[in-house]
């Protein structure tokens, strides 16, 4: 399994919550701050069709603009990814 990408904006409160959630579950992430790198913003927009964060990407599993509760609900549609993440 490739490392999940989490697109963030450093001052975003939802991003901070997401980072804390993934850390609490010992999930290693490739963290990309879209405000620091325009290429990351472009990549996020290409895969998710929007520019809001946090946005989670793991292969075909794209969950955009979420709260932790919304992520927990959305990941249910990807049982193999959920299991691989240990959730």
mmCIF file of C-alpha atoms in Angstrom:
data_model
loop_
_atom_site.group_PDB
_atom_site.id
_atom_site.type_symbol
_atom_site.label_atom_id
_atom_site.label_comp_id
_atom_site.label_asym_id
_atom_site.label_seq_id
_atom_site.Cartn_x
_atom_site.Cartn_y
_atom_site.Cartn_z
ATOM 1 C CA UNK A 1 0.000 0.000 0.000
ATOM 2 C CA UNK A 2 1.283 3.447 -0.858
ATOM 3 C CA UNK A 3 1.419 6.089 1.862
ATOM 4 C CA UNK A 4 -1.815 8.129 2.037
ATOM 5 C CA UNK A 5 -1.558 11.780 1.061
ATOM 6 C CA UNK A 6 -3.214 14.385 3.242
ATOM 7 C CA UNK A 7 -3.540 17.777 1.600
ATOM 8 C CA UNK A 8 -3.786 20.512 4.215
ATOM 9 C CA UNK A 9 -3.678 24.238 4.822
ATOM 10 C CA UNK A 10 -1.541 24.752 7.926
ATOM 11 C CA UNK A 11 -3.951 27.085 9.739
ATOM 12 C CA UNK A 12 -7.099 25.087 8.904
ATOM 13 C CA UNK A 13 -8.773 23.827 12.123
ATOM 14 C CA UNK A 14 -10.251 20.797 10.311
ATOM 15 C CA UNK A 15 -6.769 19.939 9.051
ATOM 16 C CA UNK A 16 -5.391 20.097 12.588
ATOM 17 C CA UNK A 17 -8.183 17.770 13.747
ATOM 18 C CA UNK A 18 -7.483 15.388 10.864
ATOM 19 C CA UNK A 19 -3.757 15.335 11.644
ATOM 20 C CA UNK A 20 -4.502 14.556 15.295
ATOM 21 C CA UNK A 21 -6.931 11.785 14.284
ATOM 22 C CA UNK A 22 -4.436 10.088 11.965
ATOM 23 C CA UNK A 23 -1.632 10.470 14.526
ATOM 24 C CA UNK A 24 -3.816 8.883 17.221
ATOM 25 C CA UNK A 25 -4.237 5.864 14.919
ATOM 26 C CA UNK A 26 -0.515 5.736 14.053
ATOM 27 C CA UNK A 27 -1.219 6.284 10.355
ATOM 28 C CA UNK A 28 1.827 7.580 8.484
ATOM 29 C CA UNK A 29 0.923 10.252 5.960
ATOM 30 C CA UNK A 30 2.526 12.164 3.134
ATOM 31 C CA UNK A 31 1.448 15.641 4.281
ATOM 32 C CA UNK A 32 1.260 18.325 1.623
ATOM 33 C CA UNK A 33 0.489 21.942 2.502
ATOM 34 C CA UNK A 34 -1.261 23.361 -0.561
ATOM 35 C CA UNK A 35 -0.563 26.952 0.498
ATOM 36 C CA UNK A 36 3.184 26.315 0.540
ATOM 37 C CA UNK A 37 3.324 24.497 -2.786
ATOM 38 C CA UNK A 38 1.182 25.521 -5.778
ATOM 39 C CA UNK A 39 1.908 22.163 -7.445
ATOM 40 C CA UNK A 40 0.303 20.364 -4.499
ATOM 41 C CA UNK A 41 -2.758 22.630 -4.802
ATOM 42 C CA UNK A 42 -2.958 21.777 -8.496
ATOM 43 C CA UNK A 43 -2.593 18.043 -7.795
ATOM 44 C CA UNK A 44 -5.311 18.184 -5.139
ATOM 45 C CA UNK A 45 -7.664 20.042 -7.469
ATOM 46 C CA UNK A 46 -7.007 17.526 -10.254
ATOM 47 C CA UNK A 47 -7.796 14.479 -8.123
ATOM 48 C CA UNK A 48 -10.668 15.918 -6.068
ATOM 49 C CA UNK A 49 -12.235 18.575 -8.282
ATOM 50 C CA UNK A 50 -12.112 21.193 -5.509
ATOM 51 C CA UNK A 51 -9.707 23.314 -3.453
ATOM 52 C CA UNK A 52 -10.824 22.729 0.136
ATOM 53 C CA UNK A 53 -8.877 20.934 2.840
ATOM 54 C CA UNK A 54 -8.312 18.542 4.387
ATOM 55 C CA UNK A 55 -8.351 16.193 1.432
ATOM 56 C CA UNK A 56 -7.272 12.565 1.815
ATOM 57 C CA UNK A 57 -5.979 10.516 -1.109
ATOM 58 C CA UNK A 58 -5.048 6.845 -1.137
ATOM 59 C CA UNK A 59 -5.077 5.290 -4.591
ATOM 60 C CA UNK A 60 -8.728 5.445 -5.746
ATOM 61 C CA UNK A 61 -9.968 6.584 -2.319
ATOM 62 C CA UNK A 62 -10.396 10.368 -2.392
ATOM 63 C CA UNK A 63 -12.152 12.062 0.526
ATOM 64 C CA UNK A 64 -12.302 15.821 0.133
ATOM 65 C CA UNK A 65 -13.146 18.674 2.494
ATOM 66 C CA UNK A 66 -13.984 16.617 5.564
ATOM 67 C CA UNK A 67 -14.311 16.746 9.317
ATOM 68 C CA UNK A 68 -13.063 13.698 11.225
ATOM 69 C CA UNK A 69 -16.644 12.426 11.595
ATOM 70 C CA UNK A 70 -17.239 12.874 7.863
ATOM 71 C CA UNK A 71 -14.013 10.978 7.147
ATOM 72 C CA UNK A 72 -15.097 8.086 9.381
ATOM 73 C CA UNK A 73 -18.364 7.876 7.440
ATOM 74 C CA UNK A 74 -16.762 8.245 3.996
ATOM 75 C CA UNK A 75 -14.033 5.626 4.569
ATOM 76 C CA UNK A 76 -16.786 3.023 5.049
ATOM 77 C CA UNK A 77 -17.230 3.069 1.244
ATOM 78 C CA UNK A 78 -13.633 1.777 0.960
ATOM 79 C CA UNK A 79 -13.496 -1.280 3.267
ATOM 80 C CA UNK A 80 -10.167 -2.508 1.885
ATOM 81 C CA UNK A 81 -8.542 0.895 2.467
ATOM 82 C CA UNK A 82 -10.093 1.146 5.918
ATOM 83 C CA UNK A 83 -8.654 -2.248 6.829
ATOM 84 C CA UNK A 84 -5.245 -1.398 5.373
ATOM 85 C CA UNK A 85 -5.193 1.771 7.493
ATOM 86 C CA UNK A 86 -6.094 -0.252 10.587
ATOM 87 C CA UNK A 87 -9.318 1.619 11.215
#
